XYZ file of C-alpha atoms in Angstrom:
640
model
C 0.000 0.000 0.000
C 1.345 3.439 -0.977
C 2.037 5.706 2.013
C -0.823 8.173 2.594
C 1.369 11.224 2.105
C 2.120 10.366 -1.545
C -1.040 12.168 -2.786
C 0.031 15.271 -0.845
C 3.462 15.210 -2.475
C 1.853 14.729 -5.867
C -0.457 17.717 -5.331
C 2.405 19.925 -4.204
C 4.481 18.830 -7.161
C 1.603 19.618 -9.506
C 1.282 23.120 -8.081
C 5.020 23.776 -8.197
C 5.252 22.427 -11.759
C 1.863 22.932 -13.457
C 1.289 21.393 -16.880
C 3.065 23.625 -19.385
C 1.218 25.395 -22.145
C 2.138 23.930 -25.489
C 1.399 24.488 -29.151
C 3.108 22.452 -31.870
C 1.229 23.991 -34.794
C 2.639 25.760 -37.808
C 2.632 29.514 -38.347
C -0.562 29.554 -40.416
C -2.440 27.385 -37.909
C -1.201 29.522 -35.006
C -2.783 32.559 -36.604
C -6.149 30.764 -36.640
C -5.649 29.758 -32.991
C -4.873 33.357 -32.027
C -8.108 34.502 -33.695
C -10.113 31.728 -32.036
C -8.925 32.845 -28.584
C -8.791 36.583 -29.224
C -11.617 37.308 -26.766
C -10.415 34.848 -24.108
C -9.178 36.510 -20.935
C -5.797 35.195 -19.803
C -4.885 33.677 -23.174
C -1.278 33.760 -24.292
C -0.287 31.662 -27.281
C 2.688 29.501 -26.275
C 5.923 29.673 -28.211
C 6.111 27.093 -31.016
C 7.442 23.693 -30.000
C 10.331 22.068 -31.748
C 7.871 19.494 -33.041
C 6.201 22.028 -35.310
C 6.825 21.073 -38.887
C 8.300 24.092 -40.664
C 6.603 23.643 -43.902
C 3.492 21.645 -43.646
C 0.302 20.797 -41.992
C 1.288 20.527 -38.399
C 3.649 19.159 -35.866
C 5.558 15.956 -35.795
C 3.644 13.012 -37.175
C 1.577 15.136 -39.549
C -0.529 16.906 -36.888
C -0.333 19.510 -34.156
C -1.407 19.811 -30.539
C -2.767 22.683 -28.430
C -2.301 22.148 -24.692
C -3.621 24.875 -22.366
C -4.691 23.065 -19.165
C -5.355 25.082 -15.993
C -4.347 28.455 -17.452
C -7.164 30.510 -15.862
C -8.804 31.131 -19.239
C -12.263 32.722 -19.270
C -14.585 33.651 -22.120
C -16.121 32.206 -25.269
C -14.055 30.630 -28.036
C -14.544 31.643 -31.689
C -14.976 28.084 -32.887
C -15.123 28.915 -36.601
C -11.430 29.884 -36.522
C -10.418 26.867 -34.436
C -12.151 24.557 -36.908
C -9.821 25.885 -39.618
C -6.789 24.389 -37.842
C -6.983 21.352 -40.090
C -3.838 19.717 -38.645
C -5.123 19.792 -35.056
C -4.885 16.325 -33.480
C -4.875 16.959 -29.723
C -6.508 19.788 -27.760
C -6.502 20.128 -23.960
C -8.394 23.088 -22.436
C -9.208 21.403 -19.133
C -9.325 23.179 -15.805
C -10.305 26.641 -17.054
C -13.504 28.725 -16.968
C -14.421 28.696 -20.659
C -18.145 28.893 -21.362
C -20.718 28.797 -24.128
C -21.661 25.877 -26.343
C -19.500 23.755 -28.641
C -20.990 23.911 -32.172
C -21.407 20.733 -34.172
C -19.262 22.100 -36.989
C -16.127 21.995 -34.809
C -16.105 18.190 -34.894
C -15.529 18.217 -38.650
C -11.864 19.108 -37.997
C -10.397 16.296 -40.114
C -7.419 15.088 -38.026
C -8.787 15.554 -34.503
C -8.064 12.570 -32.232
C -7.996 13.545 -28.554
C -10.132 16.225 -26.849
C -10.077 17.239 -23.171
C -12.528 20.010 -22.186
C -12.966 18.814 -18.591
C -13.649 21.202 -15.689
C -14.955 24.206 -17.617
C -18.360 25.886 -17.971
C -19.350 24.632 -21.402
C -23.054 23.897 -21.674
C -26.105 23.461 -23.841
C -26.647 20.672 -26.327
C -23.607 18.685 -27.423
C -23.985 17.694 -31.091
C -21.343 15.857 -33.083
C -22.347 16.616 -36.674
C -23.187 14.154 -39.424
C -19.878 13.020 -40.939
C -17.742 10.227 -39.432
C -14.690 11.400 -37.468
C -11.420 9.841 -36.283
C -11.784 10.999 -32.668
C -10.708 8.371 -30.133
C -10.924 10.223 -26.783
C -13.438 12.789 -25.433
C -13.404 14.170 -21.883
C -16.231 16.596 -21.021
C -16.437 15.881 -17.289
C -17.351 18.713 -14.941
C -19.252 20.904 -17.412
C -22.925 21.819 -17.881
C -24.027 19.983 -21.000
C -27.736 19.196 -21.021
C -27.762 16.599 -23.822
C -25.493 14.771 -26.256
C -26.341 13.403 -29.694
C -24.571 12.120 -32.785
C -22.098 9.792 -31.072
C -22.689 7.261 -33.834
C -20.513 9.457 -36.090
C -17.476 8.510 -33.977
C -16.732 4.862 -34.820
C -13.151 5.121 -33.493
C -14.100 6.502 -30.060
C -12.430 4.567 -27.220
C -12.777 6.889 -24.196
C -15.872 8.956 -23.349
C -16.221 10.878 -20.076
C -19.425 12.907 -19.611
C -19.535 12.660 -15.827
C -20.684 15.568 -13.634
C -22.798 17.310 -16.270
C -26.552 17.880 -16.493
C -27.525 15.230 -19.034
C -31.246 14.479 -18.920
C -31.141 11.267 -20.967
C -28.568 8.736 -22.140
C -26.556 10.226 -25.047
C -27.983 9.327 -28.436
C -25.910 6.937 -30.521
C -24.039 5.516 -27.523
C -25.037 1.923 -28.247
C -23.380 2.083 -31.694
C -19.861 2.726 -30.398
C -18.153 -0.564 -31.234
C -14.616 0.380 -30.096
C -15.464 1.921 -26.733
C -13.246 0.883 -23.810
C -13.969 3.513 -21.126
C -17.358 5.130 -20.371
C -18.150 7.420 -17.431
C -21.665 8.936 -17.223
C -21.823 9.266 -13.434
C -23.440 12.180 -11.563
C -25.817 13.379 -14.246
C -29.267 12.624 -12.801
C -29.862 11.009 -16.190
C -32.805 8.833 -17.270
C -32.526 5.817 -19.548
C -32.914 2.060 -19.931
C -30.074 -0.261 -18.985
C -28.575 -2.139 -20.808
C -30.527 -1.376 -24.020
C -28.802 1.974 -24.620
C -25.276 0.864 -23.701
C -22.552 -0.996 -25.691
C -21.853 -3.457 -22.882
C -20.643 -6.411 -24.897
C -18.083 -4.635 -27.065
C -14.744 -6.407 -26.995
C -12.262 -4.529 -24.818
C -14.931 -2.486 -23.006
C -13.596 -2.711 -19.439
C -14.681 0.447 -17.558
C -18.207 1.670 -16.868
C -19.641 4.085 -14.304
C -23.308 5.098 -14.313
C -23.594 5.945 -10.608
C -25.884 8.711 -9.333
C -28.400 8.633 -12.170
C -32.045 7.574 -12.664
C -31.724 4.489 -14.818
C -34.203 1.631 -15.115
C -33.752 -1.932 -16.365
C -31.891 -5.067 -15.372
C -28.247 -5.798 -14.595
C -27.088 -9.276 -15.529
C -24.752 -10.984 -13.009
C -21.903 -11.164 -15.539
C -22.218 -7.396 -16.119
C -22.075 -6.725 -12.377
C -19.054 -8.983 -12.078
C -17.278 -7.359 -15.012
C -17.663 -3.726 -13.944
C -18.088 -4.120 -10.191
C -20.772 -2.875 -7.822
C -19.117 0.559 -7.680
C -20.225 1.189 -11.271
C -23.899 1.268 -10.186
C -23.982 3.217 -6.895
C -27.289 5.123 -6.536
C -27.907 4.598 -10.250
C -31.695 4.547 -10.060
C -34.158 1.643 -9.902
C -32.002 -0.993 -11.584
C -32.869 -4.615 -10.840
C -29.892 -6.873 -10.195
C -30.587 -10.421 -11.414
C -29.397 -13.400 -9.317
C -26.298 -15.327 -10.278
C -26.637 -19.044 -11.048
C -24.345 -20.045 -8.161
C -25.559 -17.870 -5.269
C -29.122 -17.017 -6.199
C -28.568 -13.485 -4.829
C -31.107 -10.902 -5.946
C -31.135 -7.186 -5.340
C -34.165 -5.098 -6.238
C -32.413 -1.734 -6.365
C -29.094 -0.093 -7.074
C -26.434 -0.573 -4.396
C -25.566 2.225 -2.055
C -22.056 3.406 -1.452
C -20.028 0.443 -0.123
C -19.325 0.383 3.612
C -15.985 -0.686 5.179
C -15.705 -4.415 5.831
C -14.542 -6.019 9.101
C -11.130 -6.792 7.622
C -10.764 -3.210 6.568
C -11.429 -2.138 10.174
C -8.601 -4.412 11.303
C -6.291 -2.945 8.709
C -7.273 0.495 9.950
C -5.803 -0.271 13.378
C -2.452 -1.154 11.830
C -2.699 1.885 9.586
C -3.000 4.157 12.616
C 0.460 3.099 13.813
C 1.906 3.732 10.404
C 0.023 6.995 10.355
C 1.905 8.256 13.433
C 5.158 7.824 11.579
C 3.737 9.308 8.440
C 2.357 12.292 10.360
C 5.851 13.288 11.424
C 7.078 13.313 7.860
C 3.965 15.036 6.580
C 4.194 17.756 9.216
C 7.750 18.517 8.145
C 6.576 18.831 4.562
C 3.738 21.106 5.628
C 6.113 23.390 7.553
C 8.533 23.672 4.641
C 5.842 24.150 2.008
C 3.178 25.940 4.072
C 2.782 28.742 1.570
C 2.338 26.264 -1.272
C -0.366 24.419 0.627
C -2.233 27.705 1.139
C -2.146 28.185 -2.601
C -3.382 24.622 -3.060
C -6.341 25.251 -0.779
C -7.244 28.409 -2.658
C -7.000 26.639 -6.007
C -9.118 23.716 -4.843
C -11.752 26.020 -3.357
C -11.950 28.022 -6.563
C -12.039 24.870 -8.700
C -14.963 23.510 -6.711
C -16.894 26.687 -7.353
C -16.132 26.566 -11.044
C -16.683 22.891 -11.639
C -19.805 22.482 -9.553
C -18.515 19.246 -8.032
C -21.259 19.149 -5.415
C -23.879 17.176 -7.317
C -26.587 17.415 -4.661
C -26.290 21.168 -4.461
C -26.599 21.421 -8.231
C -29.771 19.358 -8.183
C -31.558 21.041 -5.274
C -30.460 24.672 -5.456
C -31.380 25.898 -8.921
C -30.429 29.553 -9.412
C -33.312 31.932 -8.879
C -32.800 33.650 -12.214
C -33.281 30.459 -14.270
C -36.294 28.981 -12.501
C -38.546 30.600 -15.073
C -36.872 28.425 -17.721
C -38.231 25.253 -16.109
C -41.694 26.810 -15.756
C -41.845 28.077 -19.356
C -43.711 26.306 -22.141
C -40.984 24.184 -23.721
C -42.896 23.687 -26.977
C -43.374 27.421 -27.637
C -42.206 28.090 -31.219
C -39.184 30.210 -32.070
C -40.125 32.610 -34.885
C -37.266 33.490 -37.256
C -38.331 36.124 -39.787
C -35.745 35.211 -42.416
C -35.990 31.428 -41.898
C -39.713 30.695 -41.530
C -39.260 26.991 -42.342
C -36.778 26.405 -39.526
C -38.705 24.574 -36.806
C -37.312 25.369 -33.378
C -38.874 25.583 -29.934
C -38.071 27.261 -26.644
C -36.491 23.972 -25.515
C -33.937 24.311 -28.329
C -33.287 27.901 -27.312
C -32.792 26.903 -23.680
C -30.244 24.263 -24.691
C -28.433 26.742 -26.925
C -28.031 29.176 -24.003
C -27.138 26.573 -21.339
C -30.545 27.070 -19.772
C -30.152 30.866 -19.797
C -27.404 30.425 -17.210
C -24.712 32.871 -16.235
C -22.102 31.072 -18.314
C -23.927 32.231 -21.465
C -24.827 35.727 -20.273
C -23.090 38.495 -22.157
C -21.253 41.274 -20.374
C -22.889 43.772 -22.708
C -26.403 42.915 -21.535
C -28.700 45.859 -22.125
C -30.899 47.912 -19.817
C -33.921 46.290 -21.408
C -33.177 42.871 -20.002
C -30.431 40.247 -19.689
C -28.847 39.044 -22.933
C -27.491 35.547 -23.629
C -25.400 34.113 -26.422
C -27.047 31.248 -28.302
C -25.722 28.915 -30.989
C -28.637 27.337 -32.848
C -28.487 24.436 -35.316
C -26.694 25.366 -38.493
C -24.012 27.227 -36.470
C -26.327 30.255 -36.224
C -24.935 32.661 -33.607
C -27.599 34.865 -32.001
C -28.215 36.954 -28.913
C -31.349 36.034 -26.961
C -32.553 38.916 -24.796
C -35.315 38.532 -22.228
C -37.281 41.714 -22.908
C -38.357 43.600 -19.799
C -40.212 46.304 -21.763
C -42.610 43.701 -23.173
C -42.810 41.555 -20.053
C -46.358 42.538 -19.045
C -47.801 42.552 -22.560
C -50.229 39.923 -23.810
C -48.834 37.362 -26.231
C -50.542 38.891 -29.272
C -49.453 42.423 -28.335
C -45.885 41.282 -27.757
C -45.842 39.517 -31.130
C -47.076 42.686 -32.828
C -44.392 44.678 -31.014
C -41.648 42.329 -32.239
C -42.938 42.434 -35.821
C -42.988 46.228 -35.723
C -39.389 46.369 -34.500
C -38.323 43.813 -37.123
C -39.450 46.216 -39.866
C -36.711 48.650 -38.863
C -33.938 47.663 -41.243
C -30.888 49.849 -41.774
C -27.158 49.032 -42.051
C -26.539 50.918 -38.802
C -29.348 49.377 -36.737
C -29.014 45.994 -35.049
C -31.702 43.883 -36.761
C -34.286 41.864 -34.845
C -34.112 38.360 -36.364
C -36.914 36.670 -34.433
C -38.626 36.089 -31.115
C -40.060 33.477 -28.772
C -42.908 33.849 -26.246
C -42.824 30.813 -23.912
C -45.003 32.399 -21.205
C -44.571 35.549 -19.154
C -41.119 36.093 -20.595
C -40.731 37.539 -24.087
C -37.449 36.761 -25.818
C -36.034 38.812 -28.690
C -33.386 37.317 -31.003
C -30.705 39.566 -32.469
C -27.629 39.076 -34.584
C -24.522 38.294 -32.501
C -21.796 40.938 -32.922
C -18.484 39.318 -32.031
C -16.634 42.639 -31.700
C -18.822 43.604 -28.755
C -19.879 47.153 -27.940
C -18.230 50.505 -28.578
C -17.530 51.087 -24.891
C -15.508 47.877 -24.622
C -13.696 48.563 -27.894
C -12.786 52.108 -26.887
C -11.902 51.637 -23.220
C -11.136 47.998 -22.437
C -9.125 46.629 -25.364
C -5.379 47.326 -25.394
C -4.199 50.081 -27.707
C -1.327 49.247 -30.007
C -0.588 45.910 -28.300
C -0.592 42.498 -29.964
C -3.018 39.964 -28.514
C -0.452 37.165 -28.113
C 2.950 36.667 -26.608
C 6.116 37.687 -28.432
C 6.013 36.047 -31.828
C 9.598 36.906 -32.814
C 10.603 36.572 -36.391
C 13.078 33.750 -35.759
C 10.220 31.364 -34.921
C 8.193 32.016 -38.042
C 8.426 31.088 -41.671
C 6.493 34.205 -42.652
C 6.034 37.749 -41.292
C 3.880 37.982 -38.182
C 0.440 39.515 -38.655
C -0.072 41.683 -35.549
C -3.499 41.972 -34.005
C -4.954 45.149 -35.555
C -7.360 46.043 -32.761
C -4.967 48.437 -31.027
C -4.195 50.226 -34.288
C -7.921 50.497 -35.046
C -8.638 52.146 -31.683
C -5.924 54.720 -32.323
C -6.984 55.528 -35.911
C -9.052 58.693 -36.298
C -10.696 57.632 -39.632
C -12.119 54.579 -37.838
C -13.607 56.646 -35.016
C -15.051 59.121 -37.507
C -16.667 56.285 -39.476
C -18.232 54.956 -36.263
C -19.643 58.386 -35.375
C -21.060 58.818 -38.881
C -22.651 55.345 -38.851
C -24.363 55.950 -35.505
C -25.666 59.290 -36.790
C -27.095 57.613 -39.886
C -28.863 54.966 -37.819
C -30.487 57.542 -35.539
C -31.416 59.759 -38.505
C -33.215 56.796 -40.055
C -35.205 56.260 -36.876
C -36.160 59.917 -36.666
C -37.205 60.288 -40.324
C -39.465 57.239 -40.394
C -39.607 54.242 -42.671
C -41.949 52.537 -45.079
C -45.357 52.221 -43.445
C -44.578 54.680 -40.634
C -44.033 58.236 -41.820
C -44.028 59.715 -38.312
C -40.633 58.278 -37.357
C -39.589 57.450 -33.807
C -37.021 58.301 -31.174
C -34.488 55.718 -30.063
C -36.556 55.135 -26.929
C -33.644 54.725 -24.516
C -30.458 56.549 -23.590
C -27.995 56.268 -26.490
C -24.738 55.073 -24.923
C -21.476 53.646 -26.216
C -22.471 50.397 -24.492
C -25.534 49.933 -26.735
C -23.652 50.626 -29.963
C -22.352 47.306 -31.261
C -19.581 46.792 -33.811
C -19.484 44.394 -36.743
C -16.365 42.613 -37.985
C -15.742 45.580 -40.304
C -16.243 47.983 -37.344
C -19.467 49.267 -38.885
C -21.600 50.385 -35.911
C -25.062 49.010 -35.168
C -27.332 50.944 -32.804
C -29.115 48.576 -30.412
C -31.893 48.874 -27.798
C -34.052 51.081 -30.015
C -37.836 51.001 -29.867
C -38.838 51.180 -26.215
C -42.213 49.481 -26.421
C -44.215 52.701 -26.755
C -41.293 54.607 -28.300
C -40.447 56.663 -25.251
C -38.011 59.559 -25.497
C -37.593 62.412 -27.950
C -35.504 63.060 -31.025
C -33.878 66.007 -29.251
C -32.901 63.701 -26.402
C -31.283 61.307 -28.890
C -29.303 64.191 -30.382
C -27.974 65.111 -26.925
C -26.981 61.505 -26.202
C -25.251 61.274 -29.570
C -23.295 64.430 -28.754
C -22.014 62.757 -25.588
C -20.944 59.696 -27.611
C -19.038 62.009 -29.988
C -17.259 63.619 -27.033
C -16.376 60.129 -25.770
C -14.937 59.205 -29.178
C -12.723 62.275 -29.535
C -11.513 62.482 -25.927
C -11.320 58.781 -25.063
C -12.779 59.578 -21.631
C -15.216 57.272 -19.838
C -18.094 58.204 -17.518
C -19.923 61.285 -18.814
C -21.907 63.131 -16.173
C -23.584 66.512 -16.682
C -20.549 68.145 -15.082
C -18.220 66.385 -17.539
C -20.335 67.556 -20.485
C -20.251 71.152 -19.162
C -16.463 70.928 -18.824
C -16.081 69.679 -22.407
C -18.406 72.382 -23.746
C -16.411 75.081 -21.959
C -13.188 73.909 -23.657
C -14.829 74.084 -27.092
C -16.348 77.478 -26.302
C -12.946 78.847 -25.221
C -11.149 77.469 -28.291
C -9.191 74.912 -26.211
C -10.783 71.721 -27.547
C -7.397 70.339 -28.643
C -6.350 70.091 -24.985
C -8.904 67.306 -24.349
C -8.236 65.105 -27.392
C -7.457 61.438 -26.783
C -3.680 61.082 -26.516
C -3.933 57.585 -28.047
C -5.088 59.010 -31.374
C -2.433 58.677 -34.034
C -3.064 61.735 -36.172
C -1.358 61.637 -39.556
C -1.240 65.404 -40.013
C -2.446 68.758 -38.751
C -5.419 68.286 -41.065
C -6.578 65.256 -39.102
C -6.159 67.158 -35.841
C -8.439 69.873 -37.243
C -10.985 67.201 -38.172
C -11.042 65.872 -34.619
C -11.520 69.390 -33.221
C -14.356 70.022 -35.702
C -15.981 66.746 -34.685
C -15.705 67.895 -31.064
C -17.636 71.012 -32.115
C -20.385 68.757 -33.524
C -20.678 67.222 -30.057
C -20.850 70.736 -28.639
C -23.773 71.628 -30.932
C -25.650 68.411 -30.102
C -25.424 68.989 -26.332
C -26.858 72.506 -26.358
C -28.856 73.072 -23.118
C -31.839 74.334 -25.115
C -33.285 71.376 -27.101
C -34.584 73.744 -29.796
C -31.029 74.825 -30.621
C -29.772 71.314 -31.268
C -29.407 70.185 -34.894
C -31.455 67.315 -36.291
C -29.729 63.990 -36.795
C -29.999 64.445 -40.559
C -28.108 67.733 -40.227
C -25.528 65.997 -38.047
C -24.982 63.391 -40.783
C -24.274 66.205 -43.228
C -21.836 67.920 -40.838
C -19.878 64.720 -40.258
C -19.733 63.856 -43.968
C -18.543 67.337 -44.906
C -15.987 67.303 -42.109
C -13.815 64.630 -43.767
C -14.486 65.705 -47.338
C -13.673 69.374 -46.746
C -10.297 68.613 -45.210
C -9.068 65.757 -47.380
C -10.834 66.068 -50.750
C -8.976 66.770 -53.932
C -5.219 67.186 -53.677
C -5.086 67.715 -49.961
C -7.184 70.883 -49.839
C -7.771 72.180 -46.312
C -11.015 73.363 -44.768
C -9.854 76.952 -44.883
C -8.868 76.801 -48.523
C -12.214 75.371 -49.521
C -14.170 77.936 -47.561
């Protein structure tokens, strides 16, 4: 028997020497990996390994590996980029805090063999696509998946671990896995029939654990003998058939095994050994006391992240998601542009991990919490639980959504659909991966690459630096954003086909409800406040504040801050407040920024009647760039 302090030494050794980050992919594949993790907090792309093949499709052996276990990573992966790493064979992201769903398209990566996503916050439905894959090992333990389907597309699968998730039923296609050797589905509270849905008699299948579930059926004596009683602890209402020799029969699943009499005798001898061991262990604790403190903190944090306490997960459902269980699961999801796509609220709940916190977006609006959803067909949407329509009748809410959906403009975030499963009304919008203007302007690094030092001596080709910092510092980009927001608001104010009266935005126009597309084209969100509250003059004022935020780079605009900015413009000192991060190519660009500041000054006039209309603002912003840079470098003064 191994001395009891060996596990302590192993834990301390693990903490002192954590698994190293590793990436053996080629330069082109590393660029895709950097894009896939560009919004992951804590991500640093490891230096290339020596196994990376300099010219071809991956590391040694014709493939590459990405190993990032226990690196304190948080956020949502951009799976479309990761799927393009065609040489990827092994990926280990275990022990982090990554969330969101894993789209079915990811599993089409042609050379993928081993996947370890254990101990994260992934959730929703786990679908494995339609084409056969070469994958041989999958570890999803300690996540929040609610279902799994399509396992029959993995004929080479040998190891499958879905323990400590939230599976409601036995994964579909499980019985067709003819090469399976290791299967762990414990601690899921899962329903199903045993052994009908399990590949028990596959040659080489030697490990099974279905404990702490709600299974029904019969367990043959040879199955119990093969896998042991520990494979069926608290597994439901399974009936254990008697063996031919003993005639033993058990009508229910066994409980956790209790210590035998011989074990109690061994325990007495172990106590004596323990006294000796305690002396050694205490010395280790004294020498490495600080490391043990770190270990305790890590374990405590990991328990919170992983949700290891199964009973707590079952009995203490978060208050904010109880409405999901009470909602009508069969309520249809209406998609305006895909009317033939048949989805229900149950599909939407799976796609958002049950509207849990792991899918909630940081840029949730004032109109209700917003959640990221990945629907079948790799359709990325934002599902927002509308508070403004919460008390409306179903027919009135449907009319409200249809009215909002008619507002189509390149600078307005389009409403793609809705779902009304009960008291809650859910609006579906396009997902904007760049996030909101506030985050882009204030939270992303300026002029810094998004990965570790990719020095030229490790690359076959020039490094493509992350352009986000350069974009933040570029004045033409900020001007284009201001002009796009102005166009979107002007469209709202002027009206549209079928509604000549127009409408105000309906809420406070902030940088946090202006979203950015991949091309940095802005989309105004949160418009249409149920009964179209607010005024056009109020929108103009809010837009003026956004302009001041763009040109100064300052966050947090109170009335006092607006008065301060207006006084600088009025005194001809606007240049003193310009964002120092702006990289202005010439004095002409500096004049443009100052003139744009003046537009913000006009929009924030204390008297609403003296503010320009949004259509006039569009004209001012368009002329601002043209007058300074049109022709052969003519200046504003020369044109006037």
